[in-house]
Short mmCIF file of the N, C-alpha and C atoms (twelve columns), coordinates in Angstrom:
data_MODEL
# 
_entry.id   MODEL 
# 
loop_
_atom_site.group_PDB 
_atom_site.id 
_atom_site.type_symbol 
_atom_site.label_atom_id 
_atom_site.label_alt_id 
_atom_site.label_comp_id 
_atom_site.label_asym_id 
_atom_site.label_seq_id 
_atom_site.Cartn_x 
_atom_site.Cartn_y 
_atom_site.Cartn_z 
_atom_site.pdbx_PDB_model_num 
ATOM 1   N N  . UNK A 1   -53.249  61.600 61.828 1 
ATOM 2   C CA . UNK A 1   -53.709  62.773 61.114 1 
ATOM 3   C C  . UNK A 1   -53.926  62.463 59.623 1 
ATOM 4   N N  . UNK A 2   -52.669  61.824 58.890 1 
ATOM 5   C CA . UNK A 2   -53.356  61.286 57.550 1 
ATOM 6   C C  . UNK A 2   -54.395  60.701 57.488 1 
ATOM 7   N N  . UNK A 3   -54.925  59.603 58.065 1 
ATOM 8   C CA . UNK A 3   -55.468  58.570 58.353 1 
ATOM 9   C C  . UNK A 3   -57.476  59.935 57.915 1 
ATOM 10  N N  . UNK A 4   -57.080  60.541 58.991 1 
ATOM 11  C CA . UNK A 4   -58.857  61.505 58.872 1 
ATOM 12  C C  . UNK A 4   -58.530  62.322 57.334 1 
ATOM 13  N N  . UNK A 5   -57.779  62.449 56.819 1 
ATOM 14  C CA . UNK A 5   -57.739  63.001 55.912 1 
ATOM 15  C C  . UNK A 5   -58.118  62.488 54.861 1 
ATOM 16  N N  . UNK A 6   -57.520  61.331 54.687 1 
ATOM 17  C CA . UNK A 6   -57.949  60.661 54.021 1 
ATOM 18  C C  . UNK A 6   -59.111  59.622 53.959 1 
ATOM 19  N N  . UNK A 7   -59.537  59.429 55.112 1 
ATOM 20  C CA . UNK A 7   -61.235  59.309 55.407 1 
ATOM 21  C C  . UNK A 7   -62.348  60.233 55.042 1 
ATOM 22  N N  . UNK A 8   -61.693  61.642 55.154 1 
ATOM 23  C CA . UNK A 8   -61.993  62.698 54.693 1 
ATOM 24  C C  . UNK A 8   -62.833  63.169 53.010 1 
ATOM 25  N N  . UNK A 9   -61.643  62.427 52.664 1 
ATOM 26  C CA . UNK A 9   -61.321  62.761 51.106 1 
ATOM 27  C C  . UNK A 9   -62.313  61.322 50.382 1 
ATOM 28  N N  . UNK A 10  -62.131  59.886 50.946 1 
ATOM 29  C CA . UNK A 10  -63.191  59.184 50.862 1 
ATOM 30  C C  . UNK A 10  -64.577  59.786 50.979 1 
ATOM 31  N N  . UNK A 11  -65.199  60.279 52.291 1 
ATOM 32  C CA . UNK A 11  -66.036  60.467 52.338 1 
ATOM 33  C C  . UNK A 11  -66.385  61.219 51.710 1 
ATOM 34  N N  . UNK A 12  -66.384  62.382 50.937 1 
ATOM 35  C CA . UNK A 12  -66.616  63.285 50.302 1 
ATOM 36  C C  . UNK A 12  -67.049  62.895 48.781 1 
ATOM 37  N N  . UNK A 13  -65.729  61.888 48.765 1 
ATOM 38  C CA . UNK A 13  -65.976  61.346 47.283 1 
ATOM 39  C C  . UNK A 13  -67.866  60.404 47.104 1 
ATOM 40  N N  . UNK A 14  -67.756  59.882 48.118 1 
ATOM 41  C CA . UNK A 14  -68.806  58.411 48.308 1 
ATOM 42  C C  . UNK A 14  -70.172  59.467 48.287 1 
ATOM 43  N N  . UNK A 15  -69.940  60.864 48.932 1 
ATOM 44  C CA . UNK A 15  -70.836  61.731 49.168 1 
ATOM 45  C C  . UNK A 15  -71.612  62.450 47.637 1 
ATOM 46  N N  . UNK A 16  -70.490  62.903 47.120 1 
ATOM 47  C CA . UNK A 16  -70.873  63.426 45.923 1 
ATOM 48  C C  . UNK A 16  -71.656  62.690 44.612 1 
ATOM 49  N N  . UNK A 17  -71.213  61.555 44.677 1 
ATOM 50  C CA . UNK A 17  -71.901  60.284 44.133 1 
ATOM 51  C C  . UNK A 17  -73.755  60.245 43.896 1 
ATOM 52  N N  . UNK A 18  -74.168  60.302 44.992 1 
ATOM 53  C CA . UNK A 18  -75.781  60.451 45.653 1 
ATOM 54  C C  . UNK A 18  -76.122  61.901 45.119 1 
ATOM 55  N N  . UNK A 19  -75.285  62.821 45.434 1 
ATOM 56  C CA . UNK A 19  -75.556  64.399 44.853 1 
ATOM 57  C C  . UNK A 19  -75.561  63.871 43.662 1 
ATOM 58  N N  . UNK A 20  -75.020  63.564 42.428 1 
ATOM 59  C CA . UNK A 20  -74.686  63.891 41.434 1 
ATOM 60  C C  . UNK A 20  -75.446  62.615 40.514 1 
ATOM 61  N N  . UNK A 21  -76.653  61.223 41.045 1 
ATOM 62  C CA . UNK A 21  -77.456  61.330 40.558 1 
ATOM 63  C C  . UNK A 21  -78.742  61.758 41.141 1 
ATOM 64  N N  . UNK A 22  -78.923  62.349 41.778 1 
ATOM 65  C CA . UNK A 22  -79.958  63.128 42.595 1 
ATOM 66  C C  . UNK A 22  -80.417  64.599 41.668 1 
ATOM 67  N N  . UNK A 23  -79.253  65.004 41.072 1 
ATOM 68  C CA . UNK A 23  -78.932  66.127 40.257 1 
ATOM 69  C C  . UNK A 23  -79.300  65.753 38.971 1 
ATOM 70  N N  . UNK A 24  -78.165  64.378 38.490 1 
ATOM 71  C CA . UNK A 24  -79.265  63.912 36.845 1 
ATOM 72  C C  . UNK A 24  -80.643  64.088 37.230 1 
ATOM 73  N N  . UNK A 25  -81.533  63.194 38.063 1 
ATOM 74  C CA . UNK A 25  -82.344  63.044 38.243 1 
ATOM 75  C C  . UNK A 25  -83.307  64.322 38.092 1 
ATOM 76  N N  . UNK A 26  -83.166  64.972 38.729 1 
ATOM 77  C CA . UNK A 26  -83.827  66.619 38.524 1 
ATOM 78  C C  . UNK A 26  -83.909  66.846 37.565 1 
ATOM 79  N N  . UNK A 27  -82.327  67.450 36.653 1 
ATOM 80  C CA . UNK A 27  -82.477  67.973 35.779 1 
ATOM 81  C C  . UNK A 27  -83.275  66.998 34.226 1 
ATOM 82  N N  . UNK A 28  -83.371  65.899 34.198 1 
ATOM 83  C CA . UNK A 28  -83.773  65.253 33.573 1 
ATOM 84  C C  . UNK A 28  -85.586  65.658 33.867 1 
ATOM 85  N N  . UNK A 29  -86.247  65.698 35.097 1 
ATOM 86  C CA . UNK A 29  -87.291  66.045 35.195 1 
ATOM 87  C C  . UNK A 29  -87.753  67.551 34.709 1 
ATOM 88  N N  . UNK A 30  -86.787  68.072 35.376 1 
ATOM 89  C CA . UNK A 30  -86.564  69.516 34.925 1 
ATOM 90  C C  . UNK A 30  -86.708  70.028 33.599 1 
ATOM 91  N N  . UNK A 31  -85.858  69.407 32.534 1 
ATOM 92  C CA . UNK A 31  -86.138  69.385 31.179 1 
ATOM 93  C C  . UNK A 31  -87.610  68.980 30.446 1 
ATOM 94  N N  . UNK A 32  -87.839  67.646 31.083 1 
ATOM 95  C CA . UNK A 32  -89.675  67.545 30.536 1 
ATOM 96  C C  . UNK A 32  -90.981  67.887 31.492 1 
ATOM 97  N N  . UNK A 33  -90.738  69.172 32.175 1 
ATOM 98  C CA . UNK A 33  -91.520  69.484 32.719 1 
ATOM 99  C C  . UNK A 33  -92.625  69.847 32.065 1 
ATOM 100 N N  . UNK A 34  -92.172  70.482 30.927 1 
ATOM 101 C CA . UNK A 34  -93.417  70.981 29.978 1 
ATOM 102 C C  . UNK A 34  -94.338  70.171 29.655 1 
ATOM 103 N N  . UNK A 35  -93.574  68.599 29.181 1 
ATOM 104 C CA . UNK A 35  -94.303  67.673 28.783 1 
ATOM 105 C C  . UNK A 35  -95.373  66.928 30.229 1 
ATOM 106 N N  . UNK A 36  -94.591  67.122 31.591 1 
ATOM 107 C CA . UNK A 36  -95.029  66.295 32.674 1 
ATOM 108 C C  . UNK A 36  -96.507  66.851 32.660 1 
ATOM 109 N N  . UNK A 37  -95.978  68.731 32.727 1 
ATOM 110 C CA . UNK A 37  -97.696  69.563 33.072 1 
ATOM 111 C C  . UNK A 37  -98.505  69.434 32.060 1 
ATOM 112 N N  . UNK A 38  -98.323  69.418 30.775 1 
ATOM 113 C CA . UNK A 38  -99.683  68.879 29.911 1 
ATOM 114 C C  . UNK A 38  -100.466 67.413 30.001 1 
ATOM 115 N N  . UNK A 39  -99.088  66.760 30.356 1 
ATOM 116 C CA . UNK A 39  -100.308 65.341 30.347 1 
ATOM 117 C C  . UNK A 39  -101.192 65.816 32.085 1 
ATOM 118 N N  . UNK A 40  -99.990  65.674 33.335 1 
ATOM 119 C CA . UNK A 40  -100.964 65.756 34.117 1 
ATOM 120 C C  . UNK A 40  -102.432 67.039 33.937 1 
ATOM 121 N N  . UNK A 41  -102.161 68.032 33.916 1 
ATOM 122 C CA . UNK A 41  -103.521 68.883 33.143 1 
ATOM 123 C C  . UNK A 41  -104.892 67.700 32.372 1 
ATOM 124 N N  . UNK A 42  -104.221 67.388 31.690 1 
ATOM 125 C CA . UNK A 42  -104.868 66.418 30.871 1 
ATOM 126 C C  . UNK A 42  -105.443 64.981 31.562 1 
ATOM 127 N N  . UNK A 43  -104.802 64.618 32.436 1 
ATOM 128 C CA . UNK A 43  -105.326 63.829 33.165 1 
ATOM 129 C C  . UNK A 43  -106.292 64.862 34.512 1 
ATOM 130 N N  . UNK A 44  -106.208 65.430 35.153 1 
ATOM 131 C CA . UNK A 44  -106.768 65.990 35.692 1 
ATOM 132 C C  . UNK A 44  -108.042 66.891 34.995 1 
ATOM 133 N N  . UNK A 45  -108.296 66.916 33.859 1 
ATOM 134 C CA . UNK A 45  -109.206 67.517 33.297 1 
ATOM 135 C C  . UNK A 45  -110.349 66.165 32.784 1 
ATOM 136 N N  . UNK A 46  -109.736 65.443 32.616 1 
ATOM 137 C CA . UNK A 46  -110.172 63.760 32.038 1 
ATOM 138 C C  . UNK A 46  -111.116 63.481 32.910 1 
ATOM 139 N N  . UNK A 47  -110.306 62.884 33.950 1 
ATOM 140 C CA . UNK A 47  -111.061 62.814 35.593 1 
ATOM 141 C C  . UNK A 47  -111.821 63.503 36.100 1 
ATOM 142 N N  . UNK A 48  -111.915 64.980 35.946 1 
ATOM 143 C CA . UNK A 48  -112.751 65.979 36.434 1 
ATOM 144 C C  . UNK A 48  -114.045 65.749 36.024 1 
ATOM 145 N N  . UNK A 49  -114.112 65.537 34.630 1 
ATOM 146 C CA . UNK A 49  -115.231 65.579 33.868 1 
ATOM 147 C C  . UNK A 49  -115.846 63.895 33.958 1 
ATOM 148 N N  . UNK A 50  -115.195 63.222 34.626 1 
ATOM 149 C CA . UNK A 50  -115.387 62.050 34.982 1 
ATOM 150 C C  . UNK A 50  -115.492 60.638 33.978 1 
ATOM 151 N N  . UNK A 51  -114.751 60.863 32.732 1 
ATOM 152 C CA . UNK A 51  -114.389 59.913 32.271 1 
ATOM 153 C C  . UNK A 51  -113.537 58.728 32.986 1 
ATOM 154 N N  . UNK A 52  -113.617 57.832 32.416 1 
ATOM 155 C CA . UNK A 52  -112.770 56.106 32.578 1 
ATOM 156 C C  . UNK A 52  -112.044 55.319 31.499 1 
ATOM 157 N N  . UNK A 53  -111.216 54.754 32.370 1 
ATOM 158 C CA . UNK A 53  -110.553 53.858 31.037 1 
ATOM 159 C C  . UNK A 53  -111.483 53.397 30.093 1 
ATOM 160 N N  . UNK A 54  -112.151 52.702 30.580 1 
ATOM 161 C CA . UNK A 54  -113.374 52.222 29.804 1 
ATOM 162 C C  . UNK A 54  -114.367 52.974 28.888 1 
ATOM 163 N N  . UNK A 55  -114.526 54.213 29.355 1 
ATOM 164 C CA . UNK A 55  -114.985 55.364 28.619 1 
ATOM 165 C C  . UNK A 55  -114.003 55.467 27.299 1 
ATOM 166 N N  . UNK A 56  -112.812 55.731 27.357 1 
ATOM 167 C CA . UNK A 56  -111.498 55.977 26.210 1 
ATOM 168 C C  . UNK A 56  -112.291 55.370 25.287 1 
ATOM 169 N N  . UNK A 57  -112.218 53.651 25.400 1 
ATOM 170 C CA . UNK A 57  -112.361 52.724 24.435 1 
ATOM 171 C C  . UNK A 57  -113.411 52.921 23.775 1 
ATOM 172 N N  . UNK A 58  -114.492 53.425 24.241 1 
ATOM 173 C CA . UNK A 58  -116.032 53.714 23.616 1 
ATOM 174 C C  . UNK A 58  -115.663 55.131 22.756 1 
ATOM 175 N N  . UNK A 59  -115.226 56.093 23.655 1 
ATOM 176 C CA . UNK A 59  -115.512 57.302 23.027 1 
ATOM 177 C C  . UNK A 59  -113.478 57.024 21.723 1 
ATOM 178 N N  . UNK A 60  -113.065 56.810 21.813 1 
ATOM 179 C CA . UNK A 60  -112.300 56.380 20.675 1 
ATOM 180 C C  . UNK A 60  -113.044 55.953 19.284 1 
ATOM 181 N N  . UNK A 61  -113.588 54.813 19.655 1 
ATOM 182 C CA . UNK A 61  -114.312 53.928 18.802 1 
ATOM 183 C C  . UNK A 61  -114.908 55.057 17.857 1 
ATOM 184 N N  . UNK A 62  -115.762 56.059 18.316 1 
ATOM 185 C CA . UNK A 62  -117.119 57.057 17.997 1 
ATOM 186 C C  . UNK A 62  -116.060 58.491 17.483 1 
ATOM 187 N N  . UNK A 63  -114.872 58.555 17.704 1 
ATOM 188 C CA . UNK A 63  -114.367 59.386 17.074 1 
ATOM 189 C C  . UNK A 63  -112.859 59.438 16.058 1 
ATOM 190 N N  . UNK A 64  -113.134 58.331 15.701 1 
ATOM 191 C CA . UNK A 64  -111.965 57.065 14.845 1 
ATOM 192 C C  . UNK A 64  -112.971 57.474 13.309 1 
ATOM 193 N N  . UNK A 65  -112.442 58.603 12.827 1 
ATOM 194 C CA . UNK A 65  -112.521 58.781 11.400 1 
ATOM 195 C C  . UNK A 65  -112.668 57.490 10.392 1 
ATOM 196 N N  . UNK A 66  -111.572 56.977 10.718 1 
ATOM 197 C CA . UNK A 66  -111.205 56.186 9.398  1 
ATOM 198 C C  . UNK A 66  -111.687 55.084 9.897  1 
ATOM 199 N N  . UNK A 67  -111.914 54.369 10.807 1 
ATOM 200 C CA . UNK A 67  -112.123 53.047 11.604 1 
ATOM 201 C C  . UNK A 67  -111.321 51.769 11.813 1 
ATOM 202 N N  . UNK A 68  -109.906 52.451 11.979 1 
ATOM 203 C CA . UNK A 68  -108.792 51.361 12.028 1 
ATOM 204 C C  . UNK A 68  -108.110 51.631 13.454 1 
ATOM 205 N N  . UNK A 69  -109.061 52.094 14.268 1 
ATOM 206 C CA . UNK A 69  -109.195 51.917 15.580 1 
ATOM 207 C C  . UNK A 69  -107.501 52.814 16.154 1 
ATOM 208 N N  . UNK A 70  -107.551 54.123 15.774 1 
ATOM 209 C CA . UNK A 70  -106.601 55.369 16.143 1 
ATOM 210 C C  . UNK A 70  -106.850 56.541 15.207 1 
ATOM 211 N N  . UNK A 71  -106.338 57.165 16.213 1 
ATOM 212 C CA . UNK A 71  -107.009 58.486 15.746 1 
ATOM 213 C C  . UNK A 71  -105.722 59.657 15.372 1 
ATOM 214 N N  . UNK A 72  -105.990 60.042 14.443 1 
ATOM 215 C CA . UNK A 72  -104.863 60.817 13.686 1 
ATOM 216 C C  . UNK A 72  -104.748 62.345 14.189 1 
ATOM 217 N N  . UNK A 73  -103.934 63.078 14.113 1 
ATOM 218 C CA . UNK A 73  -104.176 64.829 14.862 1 
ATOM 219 C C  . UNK A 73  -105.306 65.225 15.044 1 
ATOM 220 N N  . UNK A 74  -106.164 65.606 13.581 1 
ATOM 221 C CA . UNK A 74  -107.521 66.162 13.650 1 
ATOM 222 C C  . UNK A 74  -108.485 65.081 14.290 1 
ATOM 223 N N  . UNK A 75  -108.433 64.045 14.238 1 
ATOM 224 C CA . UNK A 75  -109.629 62.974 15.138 1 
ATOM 225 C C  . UNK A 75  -109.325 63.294 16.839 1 
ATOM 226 N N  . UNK A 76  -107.932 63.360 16.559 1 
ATOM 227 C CA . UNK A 76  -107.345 63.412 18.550 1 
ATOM 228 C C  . UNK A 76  -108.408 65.144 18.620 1 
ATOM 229 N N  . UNK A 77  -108.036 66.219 18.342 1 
ATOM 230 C CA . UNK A 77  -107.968 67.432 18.507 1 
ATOM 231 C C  . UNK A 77  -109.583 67.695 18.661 1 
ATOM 232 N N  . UNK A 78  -110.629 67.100 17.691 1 
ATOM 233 C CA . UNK A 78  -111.545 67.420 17.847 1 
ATOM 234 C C  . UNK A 78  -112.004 66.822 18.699 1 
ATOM 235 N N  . UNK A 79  -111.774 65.672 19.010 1 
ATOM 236 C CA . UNK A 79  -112.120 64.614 20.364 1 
ATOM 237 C C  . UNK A 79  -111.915 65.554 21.442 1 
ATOM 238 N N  . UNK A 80  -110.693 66.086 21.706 1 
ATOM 239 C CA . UNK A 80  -110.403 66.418 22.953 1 
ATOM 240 C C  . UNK A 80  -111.171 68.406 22.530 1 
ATOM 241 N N  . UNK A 81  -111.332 68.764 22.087 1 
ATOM 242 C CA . UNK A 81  -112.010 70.238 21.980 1 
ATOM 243 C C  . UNK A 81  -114.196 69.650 22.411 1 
ATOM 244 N N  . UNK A 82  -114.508 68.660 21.752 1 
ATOM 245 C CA . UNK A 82  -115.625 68.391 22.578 1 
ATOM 246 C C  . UNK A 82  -115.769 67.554 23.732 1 
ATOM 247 N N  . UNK A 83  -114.241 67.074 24.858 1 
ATOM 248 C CA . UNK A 83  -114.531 66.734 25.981 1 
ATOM 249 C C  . UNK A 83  -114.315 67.540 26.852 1 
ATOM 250 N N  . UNK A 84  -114.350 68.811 26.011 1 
ATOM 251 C CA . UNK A 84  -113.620 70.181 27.004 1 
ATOM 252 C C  . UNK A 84  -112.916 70.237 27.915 1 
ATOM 253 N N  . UNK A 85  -111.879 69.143 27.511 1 
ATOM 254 C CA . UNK A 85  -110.787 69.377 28.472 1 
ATOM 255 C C  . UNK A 85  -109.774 70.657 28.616 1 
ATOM 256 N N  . UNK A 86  -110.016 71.387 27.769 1 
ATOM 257 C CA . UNK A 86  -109.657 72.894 28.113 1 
ATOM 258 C C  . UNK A 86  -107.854 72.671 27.978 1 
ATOM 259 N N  . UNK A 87  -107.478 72.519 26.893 1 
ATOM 260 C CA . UNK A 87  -106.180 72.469 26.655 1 
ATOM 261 C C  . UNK A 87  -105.890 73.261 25.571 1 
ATOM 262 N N  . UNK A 88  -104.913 74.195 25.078 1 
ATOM 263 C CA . UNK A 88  -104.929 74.905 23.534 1 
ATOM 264 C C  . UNK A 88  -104.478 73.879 22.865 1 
ATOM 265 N N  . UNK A 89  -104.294 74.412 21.583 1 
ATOM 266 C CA . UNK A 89  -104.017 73.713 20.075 1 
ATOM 267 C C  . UNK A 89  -102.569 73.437 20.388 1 
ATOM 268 N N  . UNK A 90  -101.561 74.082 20.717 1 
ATOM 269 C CA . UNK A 90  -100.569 74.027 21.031 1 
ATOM 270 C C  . UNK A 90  -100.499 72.699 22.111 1 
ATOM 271 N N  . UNK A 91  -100.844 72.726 22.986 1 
ATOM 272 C CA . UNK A 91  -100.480 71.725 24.240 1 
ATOM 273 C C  . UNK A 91  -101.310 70.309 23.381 1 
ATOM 274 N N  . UNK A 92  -102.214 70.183 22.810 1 
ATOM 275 C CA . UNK A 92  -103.023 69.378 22.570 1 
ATOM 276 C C  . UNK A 92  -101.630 68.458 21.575 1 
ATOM 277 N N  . UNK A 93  -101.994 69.066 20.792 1 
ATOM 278 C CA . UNK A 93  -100.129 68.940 19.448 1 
ATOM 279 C C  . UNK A 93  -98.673  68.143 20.662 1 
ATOM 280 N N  . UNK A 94  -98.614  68.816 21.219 1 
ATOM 281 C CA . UNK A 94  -97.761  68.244 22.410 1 
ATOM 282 C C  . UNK A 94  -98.451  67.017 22.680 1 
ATOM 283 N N  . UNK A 95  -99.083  66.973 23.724 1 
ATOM 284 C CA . UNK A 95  -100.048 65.946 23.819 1 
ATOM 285 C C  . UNK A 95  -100.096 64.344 23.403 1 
ATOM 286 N N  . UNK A 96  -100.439 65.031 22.052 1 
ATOM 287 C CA . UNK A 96  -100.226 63.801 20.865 1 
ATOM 288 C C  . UNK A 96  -98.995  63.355 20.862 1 
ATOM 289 N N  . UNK A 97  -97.864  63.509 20.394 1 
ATOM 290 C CA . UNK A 97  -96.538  63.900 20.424 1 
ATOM 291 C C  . UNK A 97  -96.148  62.837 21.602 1 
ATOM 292 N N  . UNK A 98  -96.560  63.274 22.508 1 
ATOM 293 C CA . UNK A 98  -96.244  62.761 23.824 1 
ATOM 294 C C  . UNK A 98  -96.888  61.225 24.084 1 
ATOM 295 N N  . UNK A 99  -97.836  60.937 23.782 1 
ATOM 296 C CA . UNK A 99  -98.845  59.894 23.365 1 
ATOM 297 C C  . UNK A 99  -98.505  58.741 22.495 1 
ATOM 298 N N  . UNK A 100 -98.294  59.238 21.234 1 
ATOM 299 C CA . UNK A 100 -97.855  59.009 20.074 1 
ATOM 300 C C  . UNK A 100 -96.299  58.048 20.214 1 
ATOM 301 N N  . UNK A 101 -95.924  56.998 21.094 1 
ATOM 302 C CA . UNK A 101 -95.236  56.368 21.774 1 
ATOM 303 C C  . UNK A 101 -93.991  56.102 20.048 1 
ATOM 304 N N  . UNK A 102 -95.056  54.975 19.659 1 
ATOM 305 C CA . UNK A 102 -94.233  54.773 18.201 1 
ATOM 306 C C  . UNK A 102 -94.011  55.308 16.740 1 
ATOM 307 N N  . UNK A 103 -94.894  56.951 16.846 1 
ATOM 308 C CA . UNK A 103 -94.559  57.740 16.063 1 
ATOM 309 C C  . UNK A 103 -95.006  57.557 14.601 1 
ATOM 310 N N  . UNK A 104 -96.067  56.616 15.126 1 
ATOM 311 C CA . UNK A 104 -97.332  56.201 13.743 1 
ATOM 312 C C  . UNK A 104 -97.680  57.299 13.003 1 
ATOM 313 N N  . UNK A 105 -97.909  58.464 13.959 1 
ATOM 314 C CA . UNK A 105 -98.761  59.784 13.291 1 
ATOM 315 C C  . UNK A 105 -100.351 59.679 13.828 1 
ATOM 316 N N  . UNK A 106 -100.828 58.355 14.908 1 
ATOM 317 C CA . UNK A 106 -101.847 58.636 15.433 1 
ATOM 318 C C  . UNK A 106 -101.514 57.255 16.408 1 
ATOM 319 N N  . UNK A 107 -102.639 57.812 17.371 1 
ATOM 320 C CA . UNK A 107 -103.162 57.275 18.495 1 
ATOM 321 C C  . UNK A 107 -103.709 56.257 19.268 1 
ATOM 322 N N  . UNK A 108 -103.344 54.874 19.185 1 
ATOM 323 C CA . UNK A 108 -104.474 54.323 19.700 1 
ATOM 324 C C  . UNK A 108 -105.214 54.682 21.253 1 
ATOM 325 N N  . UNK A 109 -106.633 53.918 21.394 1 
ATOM 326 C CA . UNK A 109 -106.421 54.021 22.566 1 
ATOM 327 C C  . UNK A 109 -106.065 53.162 23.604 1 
ATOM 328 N N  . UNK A 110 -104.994 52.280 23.627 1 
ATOM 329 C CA . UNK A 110 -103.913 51.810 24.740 1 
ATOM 330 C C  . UNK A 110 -103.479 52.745 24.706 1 
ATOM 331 N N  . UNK A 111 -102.332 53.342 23.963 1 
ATOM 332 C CA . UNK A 111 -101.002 54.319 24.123 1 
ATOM 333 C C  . UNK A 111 -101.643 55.185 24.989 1 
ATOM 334 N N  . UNK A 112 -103.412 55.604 24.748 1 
ATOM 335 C CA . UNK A 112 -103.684 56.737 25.708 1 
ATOM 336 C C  . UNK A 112 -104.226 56.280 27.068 1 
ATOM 337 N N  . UNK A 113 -104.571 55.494 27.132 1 
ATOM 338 C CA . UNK A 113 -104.522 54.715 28.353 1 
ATOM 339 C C  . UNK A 113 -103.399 54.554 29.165 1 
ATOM 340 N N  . UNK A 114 -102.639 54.264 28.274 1 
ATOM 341 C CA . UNK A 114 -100.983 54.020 29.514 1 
ATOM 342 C C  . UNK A 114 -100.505 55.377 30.272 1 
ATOM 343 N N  . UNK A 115 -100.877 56.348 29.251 1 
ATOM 344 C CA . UNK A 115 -99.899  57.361 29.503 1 
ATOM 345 C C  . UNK A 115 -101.389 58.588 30.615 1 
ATOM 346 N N  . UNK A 116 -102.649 58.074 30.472 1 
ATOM 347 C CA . UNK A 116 -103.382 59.195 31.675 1 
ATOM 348 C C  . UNK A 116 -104.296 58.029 32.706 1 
ATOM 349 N N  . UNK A 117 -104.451 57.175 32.485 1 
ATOM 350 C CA . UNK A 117 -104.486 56.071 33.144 1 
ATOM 351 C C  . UNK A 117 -103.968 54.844 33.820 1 
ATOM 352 N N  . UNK A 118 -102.324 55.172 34.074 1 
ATOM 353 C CA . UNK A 118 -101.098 53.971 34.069 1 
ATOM 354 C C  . UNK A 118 -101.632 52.718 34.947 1 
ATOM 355 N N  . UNK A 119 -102.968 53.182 35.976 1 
ATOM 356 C CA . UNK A 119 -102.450 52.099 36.865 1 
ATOM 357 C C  . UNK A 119 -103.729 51.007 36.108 1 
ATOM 358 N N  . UNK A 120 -104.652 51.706 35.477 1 
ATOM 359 C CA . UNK A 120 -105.823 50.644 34.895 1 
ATOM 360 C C  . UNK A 120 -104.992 49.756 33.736 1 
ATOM 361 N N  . UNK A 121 -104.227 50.684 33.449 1 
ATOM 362 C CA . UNK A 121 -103.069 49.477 32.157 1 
ATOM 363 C C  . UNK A 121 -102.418 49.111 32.139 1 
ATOM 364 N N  . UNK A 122 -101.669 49.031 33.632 1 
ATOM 365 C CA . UNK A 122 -100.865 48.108 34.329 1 
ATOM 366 C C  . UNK A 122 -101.594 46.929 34.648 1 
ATOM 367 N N  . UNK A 123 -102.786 47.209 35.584 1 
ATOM 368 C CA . UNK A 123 -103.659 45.828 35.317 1 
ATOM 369 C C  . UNK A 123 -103.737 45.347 34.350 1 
ATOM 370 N N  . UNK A 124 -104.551 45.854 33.776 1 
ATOM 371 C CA . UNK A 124 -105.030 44.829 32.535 1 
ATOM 372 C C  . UNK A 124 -103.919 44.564 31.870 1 
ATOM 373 N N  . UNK A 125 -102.660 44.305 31.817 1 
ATOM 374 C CA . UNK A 125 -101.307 44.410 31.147 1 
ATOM 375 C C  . UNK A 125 -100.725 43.116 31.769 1 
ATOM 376 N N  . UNK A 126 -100.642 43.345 32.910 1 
ATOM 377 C CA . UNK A 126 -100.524 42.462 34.335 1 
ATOM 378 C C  . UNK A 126 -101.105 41.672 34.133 1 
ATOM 379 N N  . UNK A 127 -102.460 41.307 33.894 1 
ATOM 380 C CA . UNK A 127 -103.785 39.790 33.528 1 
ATOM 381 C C  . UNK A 127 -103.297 39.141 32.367 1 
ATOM 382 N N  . UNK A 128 -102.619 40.662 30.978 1 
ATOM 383 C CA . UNK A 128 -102.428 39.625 29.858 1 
ATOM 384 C C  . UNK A 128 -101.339 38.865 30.244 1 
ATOM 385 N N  . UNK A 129 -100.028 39.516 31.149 1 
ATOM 386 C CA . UNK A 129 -98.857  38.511 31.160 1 
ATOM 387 C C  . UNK A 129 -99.646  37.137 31.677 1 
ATOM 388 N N  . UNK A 130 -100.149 37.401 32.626 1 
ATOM 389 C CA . UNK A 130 -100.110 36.119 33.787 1 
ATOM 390 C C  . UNK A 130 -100.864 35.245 32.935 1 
ATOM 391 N N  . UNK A 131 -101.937 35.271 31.554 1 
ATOM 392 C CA . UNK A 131 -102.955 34.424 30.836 1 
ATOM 393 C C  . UNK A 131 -102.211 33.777 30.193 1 
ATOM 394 N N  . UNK A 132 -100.533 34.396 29.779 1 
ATOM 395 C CA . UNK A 132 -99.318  33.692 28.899 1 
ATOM 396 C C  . UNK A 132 -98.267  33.232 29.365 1 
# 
């Protein structure tokens, strides 16, 4: 009778374990949900309108104010208000934010590549390791 009890009391323990990062896990998603639904929006609005990675790099280039190849709030904002991706001022600000990996205050376009395009900049990411 001890013996299940204390198999018991094991199992329960070994059990709660899996719950309890299953639970981080959530709530960690849970918390940047806000951030998850603007980018995906944003990727799904990207795509709709049928841009490409390759597109980024061109249409970057053509809306790079200053020409040091990133784009600062107002370069991002007006970029994205004439690809009508249909996002407010608010989410757009997020957006950036979210983008904005090392907190330069603007954009290149890798950082925006990684983050609505992951798997084209995993390749090409993937080619630079393997060339070194």
């Amino acid at each position: 009778f001890l013996l299940v009890i204390v198999q018991m009391v094991i199992s329960m323990i070994l059990l709660a374990m899996p719950v309890g990062i299953v639970g981080s896990a959530f709530n960690e998603t849970w918390t940047r949900r806000g951030s998850l639904l603007i980018v995906s929006r944003a990727r799904s609005a990207i795509r709709k309108w049928g841009y490409t990675a390759a597109d980024v790099i061109t249409i970057f280039k053509l809306a790079d104010s200053k020409g040091d190849g990133e784009l600062n709030m107002h370069d991002f904002t007006v970029l994205f208000e004439q690809m009508r991706v249909g996002l407010r001022a608010s989410q757009l600000r997020e957006l950036f934010k979210i983008i904005d990996e090392d907190r330069s205050g603007s954009v290149s376009h890798d950082e925006f590549i990684k983050l609505i395009f992951p798997s084209y900049w995993a390749k090409v990411h993937e080619d630079d390791d393997s060339d070194g």
